[in-house]
mmCIF file of C-alpha atoms in Angstrom:
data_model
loop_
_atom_site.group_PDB
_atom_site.id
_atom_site.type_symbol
_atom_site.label_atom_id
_atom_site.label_comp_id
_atom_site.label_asym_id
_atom_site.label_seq_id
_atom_site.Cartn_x
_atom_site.Cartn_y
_atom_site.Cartn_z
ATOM 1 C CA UNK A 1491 17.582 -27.464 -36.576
ATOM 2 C CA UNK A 1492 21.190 -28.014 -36.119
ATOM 3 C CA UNK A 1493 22.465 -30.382 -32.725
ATOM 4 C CA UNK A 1494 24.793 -27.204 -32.117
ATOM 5 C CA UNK A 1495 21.384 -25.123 -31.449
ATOM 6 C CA UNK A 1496 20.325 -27.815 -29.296
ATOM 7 C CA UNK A 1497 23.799 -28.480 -27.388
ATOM 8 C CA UNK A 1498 23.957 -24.652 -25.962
ATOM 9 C CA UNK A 1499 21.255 -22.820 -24.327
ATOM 10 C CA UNK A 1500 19.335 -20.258 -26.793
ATOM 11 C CA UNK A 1501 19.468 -16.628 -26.648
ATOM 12 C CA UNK A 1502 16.673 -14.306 -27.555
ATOM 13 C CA UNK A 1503 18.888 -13.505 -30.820
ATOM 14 C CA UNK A 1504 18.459 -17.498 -31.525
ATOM 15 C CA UNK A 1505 14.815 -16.930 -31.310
ATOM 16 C CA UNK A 1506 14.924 -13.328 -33.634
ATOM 17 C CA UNK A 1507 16.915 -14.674 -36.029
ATOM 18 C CA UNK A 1508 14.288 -18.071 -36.105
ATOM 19 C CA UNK A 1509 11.289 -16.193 -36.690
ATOM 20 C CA UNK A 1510 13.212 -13.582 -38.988
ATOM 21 C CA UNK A 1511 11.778 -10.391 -36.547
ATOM 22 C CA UNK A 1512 13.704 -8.518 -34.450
ATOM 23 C CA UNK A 1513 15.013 -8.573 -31.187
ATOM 24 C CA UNK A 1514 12.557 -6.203 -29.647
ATOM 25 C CA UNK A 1515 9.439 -7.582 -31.455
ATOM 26 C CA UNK A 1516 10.785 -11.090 -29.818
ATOM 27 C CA UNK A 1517 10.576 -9.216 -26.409
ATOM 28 C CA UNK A 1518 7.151 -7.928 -26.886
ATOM 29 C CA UNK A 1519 5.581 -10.710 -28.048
ATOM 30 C CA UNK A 1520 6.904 -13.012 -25.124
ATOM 31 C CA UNK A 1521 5.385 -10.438 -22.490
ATOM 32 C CA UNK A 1522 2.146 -10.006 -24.179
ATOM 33 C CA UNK A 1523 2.510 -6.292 -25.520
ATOM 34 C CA UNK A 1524 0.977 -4.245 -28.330
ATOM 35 C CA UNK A 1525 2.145 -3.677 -31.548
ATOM 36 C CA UNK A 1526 3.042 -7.524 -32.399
ATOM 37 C CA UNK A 1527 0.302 -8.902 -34.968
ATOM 38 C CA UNK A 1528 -1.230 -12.426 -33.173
ATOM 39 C CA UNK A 1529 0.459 -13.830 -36.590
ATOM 40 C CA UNK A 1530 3.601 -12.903 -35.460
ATOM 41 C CA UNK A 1531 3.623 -13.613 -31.727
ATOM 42 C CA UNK A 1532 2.267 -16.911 -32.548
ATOM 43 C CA UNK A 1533 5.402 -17.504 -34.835
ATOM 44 C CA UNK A 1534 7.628 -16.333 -32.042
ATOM 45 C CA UNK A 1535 6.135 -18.388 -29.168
ATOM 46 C CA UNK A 1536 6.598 -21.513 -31.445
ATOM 47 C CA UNK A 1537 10.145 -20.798 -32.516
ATOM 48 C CA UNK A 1538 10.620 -20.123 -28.257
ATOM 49 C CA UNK A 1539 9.596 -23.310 -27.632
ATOM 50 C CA UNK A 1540 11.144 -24.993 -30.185
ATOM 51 C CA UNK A 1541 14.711 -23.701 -28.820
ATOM 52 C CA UNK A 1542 13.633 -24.336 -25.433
ATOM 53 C CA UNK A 1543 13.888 -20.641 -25.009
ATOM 54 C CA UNK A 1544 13.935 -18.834 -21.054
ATOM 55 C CA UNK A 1545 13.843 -15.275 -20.984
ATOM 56 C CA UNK A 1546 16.778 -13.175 -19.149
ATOM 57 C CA UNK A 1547 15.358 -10.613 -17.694
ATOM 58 C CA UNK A 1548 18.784 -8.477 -18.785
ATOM 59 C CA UNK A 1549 18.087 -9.124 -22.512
ATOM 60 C CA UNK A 1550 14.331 -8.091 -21.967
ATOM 61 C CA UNK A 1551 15.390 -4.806 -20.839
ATOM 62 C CA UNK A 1552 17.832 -4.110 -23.477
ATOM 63 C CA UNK A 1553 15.453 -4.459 -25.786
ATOM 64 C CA UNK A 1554 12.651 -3.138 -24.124
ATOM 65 C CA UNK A 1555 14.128 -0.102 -21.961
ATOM 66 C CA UNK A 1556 12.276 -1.957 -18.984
ATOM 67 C CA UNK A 1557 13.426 -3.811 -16.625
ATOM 68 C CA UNK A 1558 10.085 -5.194 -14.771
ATOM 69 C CA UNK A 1559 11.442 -4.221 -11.636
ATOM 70 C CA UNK A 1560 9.584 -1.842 -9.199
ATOM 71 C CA UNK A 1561 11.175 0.427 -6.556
ATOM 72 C CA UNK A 1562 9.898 0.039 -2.834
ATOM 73 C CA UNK A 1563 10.830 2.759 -0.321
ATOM 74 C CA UNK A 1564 10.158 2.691 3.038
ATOM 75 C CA UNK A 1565 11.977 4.857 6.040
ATOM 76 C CA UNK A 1566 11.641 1.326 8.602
ATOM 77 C CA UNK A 1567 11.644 -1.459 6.920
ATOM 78 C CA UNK A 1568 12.056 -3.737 9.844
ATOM 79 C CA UNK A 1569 8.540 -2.264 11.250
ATOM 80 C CA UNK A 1570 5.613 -4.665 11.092
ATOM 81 C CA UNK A 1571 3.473 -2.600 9.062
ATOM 82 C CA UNK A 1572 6.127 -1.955 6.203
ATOM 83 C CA UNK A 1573 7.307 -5.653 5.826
ATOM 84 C CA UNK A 1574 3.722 -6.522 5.309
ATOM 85 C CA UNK A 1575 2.688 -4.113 2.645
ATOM 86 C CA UNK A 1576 6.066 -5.232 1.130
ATOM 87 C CA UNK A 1577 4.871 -8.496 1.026
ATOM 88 C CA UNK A 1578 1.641 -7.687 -0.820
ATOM 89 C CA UNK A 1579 2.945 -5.622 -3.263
ATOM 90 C CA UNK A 1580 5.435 -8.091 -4.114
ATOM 91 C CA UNK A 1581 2.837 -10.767 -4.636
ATOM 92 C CA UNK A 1582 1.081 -9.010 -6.473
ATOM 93 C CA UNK A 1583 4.115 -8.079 -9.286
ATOM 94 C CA UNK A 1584 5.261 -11.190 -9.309
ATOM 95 C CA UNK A 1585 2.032 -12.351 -10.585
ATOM 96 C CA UNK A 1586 2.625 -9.972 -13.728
ATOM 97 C CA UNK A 1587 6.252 -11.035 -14.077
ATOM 98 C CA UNK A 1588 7.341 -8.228 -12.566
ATOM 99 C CA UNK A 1589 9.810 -7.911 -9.085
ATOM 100 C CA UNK A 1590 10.731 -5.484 -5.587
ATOM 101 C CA UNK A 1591 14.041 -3.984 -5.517
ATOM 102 C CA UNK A 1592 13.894 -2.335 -1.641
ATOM 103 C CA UNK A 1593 15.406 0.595 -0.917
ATOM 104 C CA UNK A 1594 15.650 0.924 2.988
ATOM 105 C CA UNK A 1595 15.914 4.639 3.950
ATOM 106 C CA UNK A 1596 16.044 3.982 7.517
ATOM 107 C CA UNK A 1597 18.845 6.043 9.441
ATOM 108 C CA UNK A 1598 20.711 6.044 12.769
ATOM 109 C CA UNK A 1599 18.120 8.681 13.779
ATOM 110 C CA UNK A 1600 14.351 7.966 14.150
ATOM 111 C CA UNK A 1601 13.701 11.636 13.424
ATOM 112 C CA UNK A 1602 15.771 11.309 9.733
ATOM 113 C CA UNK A 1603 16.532 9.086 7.035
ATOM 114 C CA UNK A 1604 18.896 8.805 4.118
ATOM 115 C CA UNK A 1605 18.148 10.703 0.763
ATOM 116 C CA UNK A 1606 16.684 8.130 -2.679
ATOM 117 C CA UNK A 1607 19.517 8.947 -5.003
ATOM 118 C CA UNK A 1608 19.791 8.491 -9.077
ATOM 119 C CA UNK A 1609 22.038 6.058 -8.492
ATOM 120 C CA UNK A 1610 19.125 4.072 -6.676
ATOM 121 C CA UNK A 1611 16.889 4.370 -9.297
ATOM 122 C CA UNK A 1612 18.444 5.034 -13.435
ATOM 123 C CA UNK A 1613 18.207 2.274 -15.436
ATOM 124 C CA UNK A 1614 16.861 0.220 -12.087
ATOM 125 C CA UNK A 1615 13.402 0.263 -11.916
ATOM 126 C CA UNK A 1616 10.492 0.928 -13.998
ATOM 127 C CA UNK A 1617 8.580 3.042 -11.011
ATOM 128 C CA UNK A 1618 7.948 3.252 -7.311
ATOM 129 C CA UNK A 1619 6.153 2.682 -4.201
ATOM 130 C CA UNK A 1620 6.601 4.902 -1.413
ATOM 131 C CA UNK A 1621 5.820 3.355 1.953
ATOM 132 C CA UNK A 1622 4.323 6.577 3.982
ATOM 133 C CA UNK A 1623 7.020 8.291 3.240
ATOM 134 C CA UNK A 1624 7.284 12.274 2.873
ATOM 135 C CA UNK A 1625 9.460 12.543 -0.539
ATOM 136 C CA UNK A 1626 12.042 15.964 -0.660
ATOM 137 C CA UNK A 1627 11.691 18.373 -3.401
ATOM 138 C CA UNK A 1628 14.896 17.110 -4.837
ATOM 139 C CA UNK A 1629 13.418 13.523 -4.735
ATOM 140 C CA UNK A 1630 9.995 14.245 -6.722
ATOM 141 C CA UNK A 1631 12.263 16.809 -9.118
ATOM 142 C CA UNK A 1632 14.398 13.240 -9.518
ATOM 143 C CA UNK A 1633 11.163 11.061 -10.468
ATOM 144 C CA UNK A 1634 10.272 13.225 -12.784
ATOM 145 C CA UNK A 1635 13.465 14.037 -14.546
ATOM 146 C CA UNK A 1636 13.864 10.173 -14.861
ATOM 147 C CA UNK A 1637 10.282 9.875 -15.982
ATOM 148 C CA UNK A 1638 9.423 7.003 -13.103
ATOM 149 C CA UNK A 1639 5.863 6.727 -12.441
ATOM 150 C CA UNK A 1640 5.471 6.731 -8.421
ATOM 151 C CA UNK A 1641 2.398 5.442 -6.331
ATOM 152 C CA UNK A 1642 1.858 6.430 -2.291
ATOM 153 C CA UNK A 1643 1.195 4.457 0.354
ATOM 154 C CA UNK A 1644 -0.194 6.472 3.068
ATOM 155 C CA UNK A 1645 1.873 9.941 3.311
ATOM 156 C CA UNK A 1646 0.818 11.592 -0.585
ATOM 157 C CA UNK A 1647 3.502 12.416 -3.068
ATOM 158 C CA UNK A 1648 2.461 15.247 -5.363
ATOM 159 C CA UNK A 1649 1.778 14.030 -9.100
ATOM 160 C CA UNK A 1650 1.262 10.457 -7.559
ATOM 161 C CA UNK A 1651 -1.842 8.876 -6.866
ATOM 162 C CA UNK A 1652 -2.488 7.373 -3.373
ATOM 163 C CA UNK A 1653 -3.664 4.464 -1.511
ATOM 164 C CA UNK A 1654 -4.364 5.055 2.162
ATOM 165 C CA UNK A 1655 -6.423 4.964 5.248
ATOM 166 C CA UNK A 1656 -8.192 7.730 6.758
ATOM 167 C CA UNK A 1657 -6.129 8.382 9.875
ATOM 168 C CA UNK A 1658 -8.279 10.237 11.204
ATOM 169 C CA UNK A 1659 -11.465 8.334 11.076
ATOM 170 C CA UNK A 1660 -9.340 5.288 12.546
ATOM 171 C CA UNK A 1661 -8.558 7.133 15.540
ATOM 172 C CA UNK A 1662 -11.718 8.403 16.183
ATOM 173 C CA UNK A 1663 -13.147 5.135 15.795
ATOM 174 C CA UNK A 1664 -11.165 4.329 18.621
ATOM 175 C CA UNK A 1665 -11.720 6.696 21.451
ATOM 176 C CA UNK A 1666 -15.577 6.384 20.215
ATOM 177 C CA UNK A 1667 -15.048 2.283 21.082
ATOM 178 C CA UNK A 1668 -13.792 4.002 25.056
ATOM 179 C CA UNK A 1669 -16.260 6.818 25.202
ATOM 180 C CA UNK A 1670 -19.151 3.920 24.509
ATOM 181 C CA UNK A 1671 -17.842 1.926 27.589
ATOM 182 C CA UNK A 1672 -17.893 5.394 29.831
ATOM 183 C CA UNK A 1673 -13.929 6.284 29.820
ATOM 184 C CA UNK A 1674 -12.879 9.700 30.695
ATOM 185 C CA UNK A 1675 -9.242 9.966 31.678
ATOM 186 C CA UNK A 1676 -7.550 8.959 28.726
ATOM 187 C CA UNK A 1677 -3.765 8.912 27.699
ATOM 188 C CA UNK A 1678 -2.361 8.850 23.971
ATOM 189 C CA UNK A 1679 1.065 7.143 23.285
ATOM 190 C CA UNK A 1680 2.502 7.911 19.889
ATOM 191 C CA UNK A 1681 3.624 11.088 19.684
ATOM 192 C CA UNK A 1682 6.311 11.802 17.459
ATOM 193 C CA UNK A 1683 8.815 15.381 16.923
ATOM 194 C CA UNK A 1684 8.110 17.305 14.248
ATOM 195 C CA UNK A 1685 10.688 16.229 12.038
ATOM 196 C CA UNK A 1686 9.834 12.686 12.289
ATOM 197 C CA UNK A 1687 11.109 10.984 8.920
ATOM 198 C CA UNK A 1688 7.004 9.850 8.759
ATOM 199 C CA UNK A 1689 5.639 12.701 10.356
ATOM 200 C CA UNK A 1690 1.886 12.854 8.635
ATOM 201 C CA UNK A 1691 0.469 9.648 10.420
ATOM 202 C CA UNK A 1692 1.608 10.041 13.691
ATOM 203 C CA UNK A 1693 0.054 13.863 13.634
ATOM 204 C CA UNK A 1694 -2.908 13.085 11.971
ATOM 205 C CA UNK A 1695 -3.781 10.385 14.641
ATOM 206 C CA UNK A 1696 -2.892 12.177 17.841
ATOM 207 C CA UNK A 1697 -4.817 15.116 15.866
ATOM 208 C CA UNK A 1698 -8.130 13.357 16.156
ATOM 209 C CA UNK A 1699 -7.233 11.820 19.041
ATOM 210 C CA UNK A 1700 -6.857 15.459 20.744
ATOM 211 C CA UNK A 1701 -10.059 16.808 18.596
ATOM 212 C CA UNK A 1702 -12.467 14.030 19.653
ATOM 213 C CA UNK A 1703 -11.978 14.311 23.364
ATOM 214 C CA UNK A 1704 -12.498 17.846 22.652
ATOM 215 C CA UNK A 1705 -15.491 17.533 20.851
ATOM 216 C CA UNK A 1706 -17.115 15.817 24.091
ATOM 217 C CA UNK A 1707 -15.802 18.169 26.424
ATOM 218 C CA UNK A 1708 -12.980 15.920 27.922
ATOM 219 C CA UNK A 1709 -9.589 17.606 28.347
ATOM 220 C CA UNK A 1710 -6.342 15.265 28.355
ATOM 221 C CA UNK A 1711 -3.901 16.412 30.236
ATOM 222 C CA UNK A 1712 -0.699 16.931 28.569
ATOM 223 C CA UNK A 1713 1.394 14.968 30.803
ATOM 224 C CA UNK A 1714 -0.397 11.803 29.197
ATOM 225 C CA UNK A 1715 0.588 13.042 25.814
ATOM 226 C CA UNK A 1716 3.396 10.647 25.492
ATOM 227 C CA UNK A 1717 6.004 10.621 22.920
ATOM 228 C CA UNK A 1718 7.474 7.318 20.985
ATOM 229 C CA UNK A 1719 9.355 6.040 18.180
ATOM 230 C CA UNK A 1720 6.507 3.384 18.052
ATOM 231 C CA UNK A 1721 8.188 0.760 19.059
ATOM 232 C CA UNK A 1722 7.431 -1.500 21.866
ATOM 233 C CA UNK A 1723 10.070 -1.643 23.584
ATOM 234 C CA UNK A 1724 10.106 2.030 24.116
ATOM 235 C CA UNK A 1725 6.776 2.043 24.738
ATOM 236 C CA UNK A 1726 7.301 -0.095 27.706
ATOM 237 C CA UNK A 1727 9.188 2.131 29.272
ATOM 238 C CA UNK A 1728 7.119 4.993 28.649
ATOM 239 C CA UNK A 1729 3.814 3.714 29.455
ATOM 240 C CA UNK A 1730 5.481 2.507 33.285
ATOM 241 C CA UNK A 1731 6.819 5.686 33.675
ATOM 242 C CA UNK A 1732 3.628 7.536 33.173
ATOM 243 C CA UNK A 1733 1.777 4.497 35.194
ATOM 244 C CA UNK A 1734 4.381 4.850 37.971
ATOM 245 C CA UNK A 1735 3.502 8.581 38.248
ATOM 246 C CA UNK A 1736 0.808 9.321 40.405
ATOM 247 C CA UNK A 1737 -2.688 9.505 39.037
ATOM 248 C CA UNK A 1738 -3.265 7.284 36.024
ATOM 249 C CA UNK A 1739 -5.689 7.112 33.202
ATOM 250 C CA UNK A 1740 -8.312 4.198 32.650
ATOM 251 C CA UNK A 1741 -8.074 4.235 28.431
ATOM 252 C CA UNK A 1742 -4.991 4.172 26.732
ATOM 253 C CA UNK A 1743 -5.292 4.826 23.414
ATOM 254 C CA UNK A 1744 -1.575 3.801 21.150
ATOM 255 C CA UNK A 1745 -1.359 4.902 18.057
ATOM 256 C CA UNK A 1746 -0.116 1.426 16.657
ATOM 257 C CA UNK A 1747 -0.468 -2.167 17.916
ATOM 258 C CA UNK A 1748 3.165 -2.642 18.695
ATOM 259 C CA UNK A 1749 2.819 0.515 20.644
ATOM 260 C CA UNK A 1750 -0.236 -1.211 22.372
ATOM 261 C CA UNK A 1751 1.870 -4.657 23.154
ATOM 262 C CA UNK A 1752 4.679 -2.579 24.804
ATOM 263 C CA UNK A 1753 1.671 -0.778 27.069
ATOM 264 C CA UNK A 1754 0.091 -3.809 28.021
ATOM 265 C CA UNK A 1755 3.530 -5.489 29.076
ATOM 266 C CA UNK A 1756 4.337 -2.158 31.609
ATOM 267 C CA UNK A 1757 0.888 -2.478 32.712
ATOM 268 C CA UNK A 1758 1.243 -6.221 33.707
ATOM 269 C CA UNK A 1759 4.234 -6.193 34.766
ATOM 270 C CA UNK A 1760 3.387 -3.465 37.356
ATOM 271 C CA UNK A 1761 0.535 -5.710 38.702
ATOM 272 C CA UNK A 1762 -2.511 -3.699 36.803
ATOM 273 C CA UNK A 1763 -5.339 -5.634 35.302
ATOM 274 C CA UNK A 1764 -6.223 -5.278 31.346
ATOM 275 C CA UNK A 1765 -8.653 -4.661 31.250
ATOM 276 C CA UNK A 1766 -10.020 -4.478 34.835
ATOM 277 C CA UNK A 1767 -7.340 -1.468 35.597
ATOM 278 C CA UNK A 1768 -6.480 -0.240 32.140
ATOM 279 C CA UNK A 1769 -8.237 -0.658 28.618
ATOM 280 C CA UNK A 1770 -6.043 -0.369 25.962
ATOM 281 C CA UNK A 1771 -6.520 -0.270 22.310
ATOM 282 C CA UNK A 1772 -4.466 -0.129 19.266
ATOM 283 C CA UNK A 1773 -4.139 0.758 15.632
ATOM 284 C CA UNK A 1774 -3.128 -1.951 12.838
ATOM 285 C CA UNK A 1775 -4.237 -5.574 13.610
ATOM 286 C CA UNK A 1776 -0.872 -7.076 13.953
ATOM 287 C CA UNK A 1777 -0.359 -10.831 13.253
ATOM 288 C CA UNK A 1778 0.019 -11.199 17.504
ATOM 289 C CA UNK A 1779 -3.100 -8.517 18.133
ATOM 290 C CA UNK A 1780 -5.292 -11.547 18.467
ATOM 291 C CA UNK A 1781 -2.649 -13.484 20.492
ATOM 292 C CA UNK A 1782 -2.615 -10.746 22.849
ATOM 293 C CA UNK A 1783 -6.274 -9.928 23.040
ATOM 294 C CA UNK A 1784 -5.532 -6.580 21.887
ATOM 295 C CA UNK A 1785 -8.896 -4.557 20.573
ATOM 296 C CA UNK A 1786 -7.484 -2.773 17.760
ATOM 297 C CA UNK A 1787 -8.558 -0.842 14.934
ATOM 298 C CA UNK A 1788 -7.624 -2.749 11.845
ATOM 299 C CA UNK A 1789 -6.243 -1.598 8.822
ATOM 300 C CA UNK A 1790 -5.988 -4.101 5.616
ATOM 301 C CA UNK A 1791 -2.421 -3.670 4.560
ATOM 302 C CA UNK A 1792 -2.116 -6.635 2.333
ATOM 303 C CA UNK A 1793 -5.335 -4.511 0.523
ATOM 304 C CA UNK A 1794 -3.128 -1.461 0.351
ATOM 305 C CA UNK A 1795 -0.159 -3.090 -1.028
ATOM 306 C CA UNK A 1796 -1.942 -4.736 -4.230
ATOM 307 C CA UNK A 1797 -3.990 -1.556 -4.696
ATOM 308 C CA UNK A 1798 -1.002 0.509 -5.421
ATOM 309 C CA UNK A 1799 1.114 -2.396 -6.956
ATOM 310 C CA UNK A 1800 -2.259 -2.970 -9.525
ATOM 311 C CA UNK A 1801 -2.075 1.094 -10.038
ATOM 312 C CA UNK A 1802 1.696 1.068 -10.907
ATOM 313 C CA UNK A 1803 1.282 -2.255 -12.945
ATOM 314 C CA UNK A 1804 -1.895 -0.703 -15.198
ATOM 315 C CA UNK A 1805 0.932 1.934 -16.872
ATOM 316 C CA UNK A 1806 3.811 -0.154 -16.440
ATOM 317 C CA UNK A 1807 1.954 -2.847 -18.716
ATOM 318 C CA UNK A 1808 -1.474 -1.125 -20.134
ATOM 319 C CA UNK A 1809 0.365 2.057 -20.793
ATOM 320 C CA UNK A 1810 -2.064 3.951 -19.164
ATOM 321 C CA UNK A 1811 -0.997 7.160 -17.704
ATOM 322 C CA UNK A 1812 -1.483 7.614 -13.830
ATOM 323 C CA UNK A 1813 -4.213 9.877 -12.193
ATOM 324 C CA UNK A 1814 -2.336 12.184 -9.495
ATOM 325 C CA UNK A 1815 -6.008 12.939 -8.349
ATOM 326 C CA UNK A 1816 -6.537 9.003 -7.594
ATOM 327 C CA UNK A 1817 -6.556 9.465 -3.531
ATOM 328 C CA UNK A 1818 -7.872 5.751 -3.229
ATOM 329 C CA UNK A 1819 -9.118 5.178 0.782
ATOM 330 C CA UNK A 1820 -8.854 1.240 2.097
ATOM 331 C CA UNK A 1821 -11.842 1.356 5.201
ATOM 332 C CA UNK A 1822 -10.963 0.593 8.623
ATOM 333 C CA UNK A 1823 -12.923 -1.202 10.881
ATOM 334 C CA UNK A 1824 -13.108 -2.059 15.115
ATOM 335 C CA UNK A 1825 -12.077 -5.267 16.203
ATOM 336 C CA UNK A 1826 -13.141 -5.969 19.837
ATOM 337 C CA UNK A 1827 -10.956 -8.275 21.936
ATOM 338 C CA UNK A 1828 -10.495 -8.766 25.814
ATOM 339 C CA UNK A 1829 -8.245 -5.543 26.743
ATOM 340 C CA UNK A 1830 -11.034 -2.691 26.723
ATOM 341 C CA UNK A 1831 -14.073 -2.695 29.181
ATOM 342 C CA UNK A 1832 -15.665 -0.274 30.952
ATOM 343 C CA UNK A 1833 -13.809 1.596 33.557
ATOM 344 C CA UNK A 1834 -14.223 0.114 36.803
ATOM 345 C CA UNK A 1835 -15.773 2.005 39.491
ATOM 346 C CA UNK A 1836 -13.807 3.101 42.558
#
C-alpha cells in the first residue's frame, strides 16, 4: 500500500477498487444489506479498515439511491408534544444509522399550515413521519408518485400504517376520574374551528368529552365549551374569562396539559383553590405535569415515536413492504396528582 494512499483520506472508490467489487457492492456491504456473499463483505470490511475508510453519507446514496434520511412533519413543532415524539423517533434512527430532516409546516394561522412540496422531499429522504397531521390529496398523490413509504402519528394517512392513542378512551378516562369524586358542572377547554390544521384530536376528545356527560345524564352548558389554540397562554385568558363570569364549574377538564397549566394559573391567580375550588385535569403528562401537581391522563410519546420510526426502519432496511391496515394503539393510563378532589360542598 502506497504512502500516497495513506497521506489523503480514502474514498469509497479507494475501497472498490481494493477489493476489486464495485462501488455499490462496497455500499451494501458496509450497511449490512443483502445480496453481498459474507466472503465478500468480509473482504470489503478489511480493505475499509485497512484505508482507514469513513463513510460519506453523499457517496452512500449515490450508490445506493438512499440517503438514510427520514422526513418528519409536524404542523407545531415548537409544541411540547411534537418536540418529544421528534426526539424519540430520532433516537431511534440514529441507532440504525439513519437521521431527521424536519419539515415545520407551521403557519401564521393556527387554523392553516404550509403545503409538503417535491422540493421538500425528491432525492431527500427515504420516507416519512407525519406528526398528527391531516395530509391533502395532492400530498398523499406526491408520496406515492415519489414512491416514499409514510408512517402516522396520531391523525391516519391513507395507505400508511398508524401509531396512535385512542382519543377517545383518554378522555373518557378522564371525566370517569371527576364523575368518581361526585363532579357535575363541568367545563371543557380545547376546542378548536373546524379547519384546524390538526383538526381530528381536538374533535375526537371534546367528542367523548360531550358523549360521556351525556351518557350519565349531565348536560354541559355550551358557554363552558371553550375554544383554544392549546396553548397556555391563551388558555389563561380563557379559563379567567369564563371563571370571571358568573356561575362556574367545579371540573375542568383541558384537552392537553399545557392547556391545564394555563387553567390552573387563571384559577390561582383569581384567588380559587385547586383543588378545593376547581379540579382540573389534563391530557399528555408533560415533563412539568408532576411539578405542577397536575392529574393528567398520560400518553407515552417517546413509545409512539420509536413505534413508527421501527415501522418505517423494517422497509427502509428489511425491505419489507408496509401494512396500511397496521392501526397500532399505544394505551393510556390515569395519573392522580393533587389538582382533582371531590367537589366541595356549599
Amino acid at each position: 500500500m502506497s504512502e500516497d494512499r495513506h497521506s489523503r483520506m480514502s474514498t469509497i472508490t479507494d475501497v472498490a477498487r481494493e477489493a476489486g467489487v464495485s462501488v455499490a457492492t462496497v455500499s451494501r456491504a458496509l450497511r449490512g444489506l443483502d445480496r453481498v456473499s459474507p466472503q465478500t463483505r468480509d473482504r470489503v470490511v478489511q480493505v475499509a479498515r485497512d484505508l482507514d475508510y469513513v463513510a460519506s453519507p453523499t457517496a452512500t446514496s449515490l450508490a445506493s439511491g438512499r440517503t438514510q434520511v427520514v422526513g418528519v412533519v409536524a404542523p407545531f413543532l415548537t409544541r411540547w408534544f411534537f418536540a418529544a415524539l421528534v426526539s424519540a423517533i430520532e433516537k431511534t434512527l440514529r441507532r440504525h444509522a439513519h437521521h431527521v430532516l424536519l419539515f415545520d409546516l407551521e403557519d401564521d394561522s393556527y387554523t392553516s399550515r404550509l403545503i409538503l412540496t417535491q422540493n421538500h422531499l425528491w432525492r431527500r429522504v427515504d420516507g416519512l413521519i407525519t406528526l398528527n397531521l391531516p395530509m391533502t390529496t395532492g400530498e398523499i398523490d406526491l408520496l406515492e408518485r415519489l414512491g416514499l413509504p409514510a408512517v402516522a402519528i396520531g391523525t391516519p394517512v391513507p395507505g400508511s400504517p398508524t401509531v396512535r392513542i385512542d382519543d377517545a378512551v383518554t378522555v373518557v378516562t378522564a371525566v370517569d376520574h371527576l364523575l368518581g369524586l361526585g363532579h357535575r358542572d363541568f367545563a371543557y377547554i380545547g376546542a378548536v374551528p373546524d379547519n384546524a390544521a390538526h383538526i381530528l384530536t381536538p374533535q375526537a376528545r371534546r367528542g367523548a368529552f360531550h358523549d360521556t356527560l351525556a351518557a350519565h345524564g349531565i348536560r354541559v352548558r355550551d358557554e363552558w365549551i371553550i375554544a383554544s389554540d392549546w396553548t397556555a397562554d391563551a388558555a389563561y385568558a380563557e379559563t379567567r374569562a369564563l371563571l370571571e363570569s358568573g356561575a362556574r364549574p367545579t371540573a375542568i377538564v383541558a384537552a392537553s396539559d399545557e392547556i391545564a397549566f394555563g387553567a390552573m394559573a387563571a384559577a390561582r391567580a383569581l384567588g380559587l383553590d385547586i383543588p378545593g375550588d376547581l379540579s382540573i385535569v389534563g391530557v399528555d403528562d408533560h415533563t412539568l405535569a408532576s411539578v405542577m401537581g397536575l392529574t393528567t391522563v398520560r400518553q407515552d410519546v417517546q413509545a409512539q415515536g420509536a413505534a413508527a420510526a421501527e415501522l418505517l426502519l423494517d422497509t427502509l432496511i428489511a425491505g419489507h413492504r408496509l401494512d396500511p391496515g397496521v392501526d397500532r394503539i399505544i394505551p393510556t393510563e390515569l395519573v392522580v396528582r393533587s389538582s382533582t378532589a371531590p367537589p366541595r360542598l356549599l
